[in-house]
Every structure is written in C-alpha cells, then in structure tokens.
Amino acid sequence: MALKDFLTVLDALIEQATAAFATAADAEALEAARVEFLGAKSGRLKAVQKDLGGVDKADKPAAGKRFNEVKQDLEALLAAATARLSGGGSTKSAEAAFDPTVPGARARLGHLHPITQTIAELCDIMGRLGFTVAEGPEVEDLWHNFEALNIPLEHPARDPLDNFYLATAAAGAGVPTGEGQWLLRSQTSTVQIRVMERTKPPVRIISLGRVYRPDTPDATHFPMFHQIEGLLVDRHVTMADLKSILHLFASSFFEDDVQVRFRPSFFPFTEPSVEVDMSWEGRWIEFGGAGMVDPNVLSAVGYDPDEVTGLAFGLGIERICARRHGIPDIREFFKNDVRFLQQF
Ligand code: DAH
C-alpha cells in the first residue's frame, strides 16, 4: 500500500471520529462511537493498524508516526467528549449555574421521640416528689420477674404464651443458664426487687423502661411498650400516700386537677391491689396498677414487714403520652414515620 493512500485513510478516520465524538448526545452514544473507532477488537483504528503492515518498507517510519499521532488525537477527543457529558467539561456553564442568591438547603434538626420526652418529664415530676431513677436489665431471670414478686411457678402469669422466654442466655458465675431461665422482662416491677436487694429502707425510686409481652399489635397493644414503676418503702407508708402521690403526679403531668380513682384488683406483689383510673375530659381512663407492697415481697428481699410498709405503682407510658397528645393508636409511636414524629 502506498503511503499516500494510507494517510488518506487516516485523515478520513480522524475527521469522522471528531464529528462522532463531538456530536454524541449522551454517554451511550459516546460509548458506541468509542467502540466504532477505538474498539480494541474490531475498531476502525485497529483495522488501519493492520494496513500498516502493507505499507512499503521505506515509508513505514512516516506511516507509523502519523498513525501514532492519530491514535493520540482520537484518545484526546474521546476524553474531552467524556468530560463534556459528565458536566465537568465546561467551567463556564458550571459557573453560570451557581446562583449565590438562592437560599441554602436548611439543615434538618431532629428532636427526641415523644416517648423519650414523656419519660424525661415523668422523671422531672417524680424527682420533685423525691423519687430517684433506678434502672434494671431488660433480659431478666425468673427470680426478679416472678419469684421474688410473689408469682410462684404454677401462676398463670408465667405462661410461655404470655412471656418472651429466651432459648439461651449468656452464662455468668453462679447464674442458671438454659431454656426458659431467662426472659424479656414483662414488667418493670423487676426493678423494685433489684433496688430493694441492694438498699436498706427507706426506698423511694421510680424506674422507666421497656417491657415485652407477646400481644398482637392493635390500637392499645404492642409487643414492646414502656412502663413507669414507682416504689416507696418506709415506716408508716399508707394507701393514702399512694393516692396523694398519684394525684400530684397526674395533676402535674396533665396540668389540670386530675381526679384519681382506685378500683379493687389483684396483683401477686401487692396487698391490697388496685387499678388506677384518672379522669380525662369527663371520662375515666385506666393507666395501670398499684397497691401496698405484699409482705411476702418485702420478706423476699430481706426487709422486715413488721418494720416497714411500701406502696408501689406501675403505669403505661404510651397511654400517658397518647392521652396528653390525643393519639388514638399507640402503633404510631413505633413506625418511625417522620411525618408523625415531627409533630411533637
Ligand atoms: N406490674 C404490673 C403490670 O405490669 C403493674 C403494677 C401493678 C405495678 C401494681 C405495680 C403495682 O408496682 O403495685 O401489669
């Protein structure tokens, strides 16, 4: 092949490639052009390279030089076209697109979950009444969740259908392990026991946290919810103290003179036991249970029931929070839908 013919082919190639790269409207078109001209297997440049072998020997250096130039030009054209399509190509248009007068994106500030807010407020109110906050584990043993609370082995409250027993649990020194020895606590009353075991009376604590029960979710039930537990043990503590504490508590929280009503009930760990209702816009709403600590519970933690008496209560925090805000369905608390949460 004559040098002249070879150069003509190269010239035509670069002209067509320039047009193709410059007019490619999107990445897909550009890629098609790249394959056509620079494709490693059957690109047109590759085909021209094969012709190089047929050029007269004396003209080979000149043909090879031109071939390399064209190859580099094509690669540069491709790079420029890629930059153009990815938007970084033209600094001019990028500058034009930046408008310094447009207000910036507002940083979104989160806030505490309504249940967390309620917990903080309850701690505050009860703190003013002299109660300190105590904590206990959510994975509990049978002693603290049942036995010490006067709920013996044959009691229906221990039914596996009503509790989340754990198949296994971490072994610790002197700690029973194995199936059914541990559960997700079903009530915060467990913390009463934990506190009394490590403190001498008087005791004046609240404990707030999650509890777990295998309930089917509906407007008023969820398998995990929160309780506030209160415990006061001292000499001469009476049912009248219980009622006045709950009355003060409810009136502070709802910022109204809320009436508190006791209905007779039964809990294994209190004697007598009551259901606690509070008046709300002309209706009685049940918030939880309460009572005088059963002497068996005081004995279980080594207290002398002839020396001290105690009052205790356990209320549902979702219910308290839902009442305050008029939320009809407690499932809303746990959907994590920002449109709901940002209202509080
Ligand atoms: N633990 C009970 C429950 O979850 C609520 C309760 C009732 C707690 C009476 C108490 C109490 O401290 O004295 O249903």
XYZ file of C-alpha atoms and ligand atoms in Angstrom:
358
model
C 0.000 0.000 0.000
C 1.261 3.416 -0.922
C 1.947 5.901 1.839
C -0.421 8.395 0.257
C -3.349 6.004 0.366
C -2.606 5.058 3.940
C -2.556 8.710 5.033
C -5.818 9.359 3.229
C -7.483 6.582 5.172
C -6.147 8.043 8.444
C -7.351 11.541 7.569
C -10.822 10.281 6.817
C -10.829 8.360 10.067
C -9.922 11.323 12.231
C -12.419 13.556 10.511
C -15.289 11.150 11.062
C -14.248 10.350 14.628
C -14.056 14.053 15.509
C -17.604 14.509 14.290
C -18.882 11.424 16.059
C -17.329 12.291 19.450
C -18.369 15.910 19.262
C -22.000 15.175 18.462
C -22.546 12.255 20.856
C -25.611 13.382 22.837
C -25.229 11.069 25.799
C -22.937 8.512 27.367
C -24.488 5.694 25.393
C -23.872 7.370 22.027
C -20.337 8.220 23.054
C -19.650 4.629 24.022
C -20.926 3.465 20.628
C -18.561 5.928 18.945
C -15.685 4.750 21.112
C -16.302 1.142 20.147
C -16.565 2.072 16.471
C -13.285 3.984 16.329
C -11.169 2.826 19.233
C -12.629 -0.610 19.969
C -9.803 -2.997 20.873
C -11.046 -5.886 18.760
C -12.774 -4.547 15.679
C -12.485 -0.775 15.946
C -11.663 1.120 12.769
C -8.287 2.314 14.096
C -7.409 -1.309 14.703
C -8.232 -2.110 11.063
C -5.980 0.719 9.883
C -3.197 -0.632 12.068
C -3.387 -3.857 10.096
C -2.930 -1.885 6.839
C 0.290 -0.507 8.298
C 1.877 -3.905 7.660
C 1.243 -3.498 3.926
C 2.886 -0.086 3.563
C 6.126 -0.003 1.563
C 9.126 -0.625 3.741
C 10.762 2.744 3.073
C 7.559 4.610 4.024
C 6.899 2.642 7.196
C 8.534 5.124 9.663
C 6.461 8.019 8.308
C 3.266 5.928 8.232
C 3.854 4.676 11.778
C 4.463 8.188 13.084
C 1.264 9.520 11.610
C -0.657 6.502 12.850
C 0.500 7.197 16.436
C -0.460 10.856 16.172
C -3.928 9.968 15.001
C -4.322 7.450 17.789
C -3.374 10.018 20.431
C -5.701 12.594 18.887
C -8.576 10.146 18.986
C -7.953 9.374 22.646
C -7.831 13.074 23.476
C -11.086 13.664 21.602
C -12.731 10.841 23.496
C -11.553 12.226 26.864
C -12.888 15.679 26.005
C -16.243 14.279 24.969
C -16.479 12.225 28.193
C -15.777 15.320 30.278
C -18.363 17.286 28.345
C -21.077 14.716 29.000
C -20.272 14.302 32.705
C -20.824 18.002 33.180
C -17.302 18.782 34.305
C -16.219 19.764 30.861
C -17.121 23.375 30.712
C -16.244 25.557 33.666
C -18.135 28.365 32.039
C -21.537 26.688 32.224
C -20.831 25.445 35.763
C -20.192 28.990 36.910
C -23.345 30.196 35.251
C -25.376 27.501 37.062
C -24.261 28.637 40.531
C -26.596 31.297 41.841
C -25.263 32.707 45.132
C -28.595 34.399 45.898
C -30.527 31.122 46.187
C -31.087 30.298 49.907
C -29.059 27.299 51.088
C -30.556 23.931 51.966
C -31.818 24.196 55.548
C -30.169 21.694 57.885
C -32.859 19.442 59.349
C -32.706 19.252 63.143
C -34.081 16.158 64.799
C -35.576 16.016 68.291
C -36.389 13.499 70.986
C -39.027 10.839 70.385
C -42.368 11.662 72.107
C -41.958 8.661 74.436
C -38.478 9.849 75.405
C -39.850 13.338 76.013
C -42.577 11.877 78.212
C -40.047 9.812 80.160
C -37.940 12.917 80.795
C -40.977 14.819 82.022
C -42.123 11.995 84.296
C -38.639 11.803 85.812
C -38.756 15.520 86.388
C -42.149 15.454 88.141
C -41.319 12.449 90.286
C -37.902 13.917 91.040
C -39.628 16.885 92.625
C -41.539 14.421 94.830
C -38.205 12.965 95.983
C -38.034 9.877 93.786
C -34.713 8.953 92.172
C -34.447 6.970 88.947
C -33.333 3.330 89.105
C -32.580 1.029 86.205
C -32.723 -2.683 85.614
C -31.930 -5.067 82.771
C -34.409 -5.894 80.012
C -33.277 -9.524 79.956
C -34.364 -10.868 83.327
C -34.186 -14.044 85.334
C -37.167 -15.859 86.838
C -36.392 -14.666 90.346
C -36.693 -10.963 89.588
C -39.537 -11.177 87.076
C -41.684 -13.651 89.053
C -40.444 -15.486 92.118
C -39.487 -12.532 94.317
C -42.651 -10.726 93.185
C -44.724 -13.481 94.770
C -45.532 -15.123 91.433
C -44.833 -18.828 92.071
C -44.092 -21.445 89.424
C -47.710 -22.537 88.957
C -49.012 -18.976 88.488
C -50.686 -18.339 85.102
C -48.713 -15.087 84.650
C -45.687 -17.293 83.939
C -47.356 -18.971 80.953
C -44.983 -19.218 77.956
C -47.807 -17.848 75.807
C -47.739 -14.606 77.810
C -43.993 -14.114 78.005
C -40.950 -13.935 75.775
C -38.799 -16.671 77.295
C -35.325 -16.916 75.829
C -33.924 -20.158 74.461
C -30.422 -19.323 75.638
C -28.688 -16.660 77.653
C -25.149 -15.633 78.420
C -23.641 -17.688 81.222
C -22.292 -15.877 84.252
C -20.807 -17.089 87.520
C -23.459 -18.912 89.529
C -26.171 -17.942 87.059
C -28.586 -20.593 85.820
C -28.431 -20.992 82.067
C -30.622 -22.714 79.559
C -34.002 -22.595 78.004
C -36.764 -20.873 79.981
C -34.439 -19.494 82.670
C -34.415 -16.031 81.162
C -36.986 -13.797 79.546
C -37.516 -10.287 78.251
C -38.975 -8.638 81.351
C -42.757 -8.438 81.217
C -42.983 -5.613 83.769
C -40.748 -3.008 85.368
C -41.726 -4.357 88.812
C -38.487 -6.367 88.461
C -36.595 -3.198 89.345
C -38.389 -2.988 92.723
C -36.683 -6.245 93.656
C -33.285 -5.259 92.270
C -33.298 -1.987 94.195
C -34.532 -3.471 97.498
C -31.938 -6.264 97.266
C -29.121 -3.750 97.237
C -30.509 -0.983 99.503
C -31.828 -0.786 103.013
C -35.107 1.064 103.576
C -36.178 3.787 103.160
C -36.514 3.422 99.388
C -38.088 5.971 97.083
C -37.484 5.174 93.420
C -39.054 5.191 90.002
C -37.929 3.083 87.082
C -38.881 3.705 83.487
C -38.215 1.442 80.574
C -39.242 -1.134 78.031
C -41.237 -4.254 78.794
C -42.200 -7.076 76.462
C -45.303 -9.228 76.035
C -46.431 -11.358 73.086
C -49.537 -9.267 72.384
C -50.953 -8.857 68.904
C -50.463 -5.209 67.935
C -53.626 -3.091 67.865
C -54.553 0.468 68.811
C -53.775 -0.129 72.508
C -51.311 -3.045 72.432
C -47.798 -3.557 71.168
C -45.363 -6.403 71.966
C -42.942 -3.849 73.398
C -44.030 -0.863 75.413
C -42.853 1.312 78.291
C -43.820 1.434 81.945
C -43.102 3.742 84.821
C -42.741 1.877 88.081
C -42.788 3.598 91.449
C -41.772 2.219 94.821
C -41.749 3.835 98.233
C -40.827 1.793 101.301
C -40.522 3.307 104.734
C -42.118 3.209 108.158
C -45.819 4.076 108.216
C -46.369 4.282 104.452
C -50.091 4.031 103.719
C -52.595 3.762 100.928
C -53.373 7.468 101.453
C -49.764 8.267 100.488
C -50.204 6.186 97.364
C -53.280 8.048 96.302
C -51.904 11.504 97.014
C -48.659 10.769 95.159
C -50.579 9.573 92.100
C -52.884 12.567 92.316
C -49.968 15.021 92.455
C -48.248 13.181 89.685
C -51.269 13.177 87.357
C -52.160 16.799 88.070
C -48.601 17.935 87.316
C -48.337 15.971 84.123
C -51.715 16.855 82.668
C -51.572 20.381 84.108
C -55.071 20.082 85.454
C -56.681 18.948 88.701
C -56.992 15.345 87.539
C -59.084 13.043 89.712
C -57.629 9.653 90.596
C -59.868 6.661 91.224
C -58.920 3.277 92.689
C -60.778 0.102 91.738
C -60.147 -3.131 93.684
C -57.931 -5.540 91.774
C -55.342 -8.235 92.267
C -51.602 -8.307 91.716
C -49.459 -11.005 93.361
C -46.958 -8.449 94.623
C -49.393 -6.025 96.289
C -51.997 -6.403 99.011
C -54.369 -4.679 98.684
C -54.152 -4.075 94.936
C -55.954 -1.502 92.823
C -56.409 -0.435 89.236
C -55.609 3.243 88.803
C -58.044 5.353 86.747
C -57.678 9.035 86.032
C -60.395 11.401 84.880
C -59.862 12.716 81.404
C -62.257 15.103 79.735
C -65.162 13.640 81.687
C -64.126 10.006 81.195
C -62.213 7.569 83.409
C -59.127 6.160 81.764
C -57.166 3.248 83.198
C -53.455 3.966 83.450
C -52.129 0.941 85.348
C -51.976 -0.845 88.658
C -50.862 -0.045 92.164
C -51.080 -1.215 95.726
C -49.325 -1.780 99.030
C -46.253 -3.986 98.658
C -47.126 -7.556 99.691
C -45.324 -8.646 102.904
C -44.048 -11.713 101.001
C -42.174 -9.395 98.611
C -40.642 -7.454 101.496
C -39.527 -10.729 103.085
C -38.091 -11.990 99.776
C -35.621 -9.107 99.733
C -34.798 -9.375 103.426
C -36.933 -6.500 104.705
C -38.995 -6.885 107.861
C -42.717 -6.433 107.006
C -43.400 -5.585 110.645
C -40.953 -2.693 110.468
C -41.709 -1.137 107.095
C -44.525 -0.922 104.585
C -44.435 0.086 100.958
C -46.500 1.482 98.161
C -45.961 0.667 94.514
C -47.440 1.518 91.165
C -46.885 0.669 87.519
C -48.329 2.783 84.709
C -48.165 2.547 80.908
C -46.115 5.360 79.398
C -47.583 5.054 75.874
C -51.019 5.551 77.355
C -49.911 8.621 79.311
C -48.250 10.135 76.235
C -51.133 9.224 73.899
C -53.669 10.821 76.254
C -51.696 14.015 76.515
C -51.431 14.400 72.733
C -54.720 12.787 71.687
C -53.022 9.976 69.742
C -55.601 7.273 69.018
C -53.223 4.400 68.129
C -50.014 3.532 70.013
C -48.592 1.743 66.966
C -47.810 5.207 65.606
C -45.048 5.536 68.203
C -43.041 2.732 66.676
C -43.450 3.223 62.936
C -40.662 5.791 62.846
C -42.612 7.862 60.364
C -41.032 11.312 60.480
C -44.327 12.944 59.451
C -45.812 11.666 62.722
C -42.778 12.177 64.947
C -42.011 15.728 63.883
C -45.340 16.908 65.319
C -44.174 16.526 68.928
N -46.587 -4.806 87.021
C -47.980 -4.577 86.773
C -48.276 -4.826 85.293
O -47.384 -4.794 84.508
C -48.355 -3.169 87.088
C -48.273 -2.922 88.556
C -49.357 -3.171 89.383
C -47.095 -2.454 89.130
C -49.296 -2.936 90.718
C -47.028 -2.200 90.476
C -48.147 -2.467 91.286
O -45.929 -1.736 91.065
O -48.044 -2.218 92.613
O -49.403 -5.033 84.958
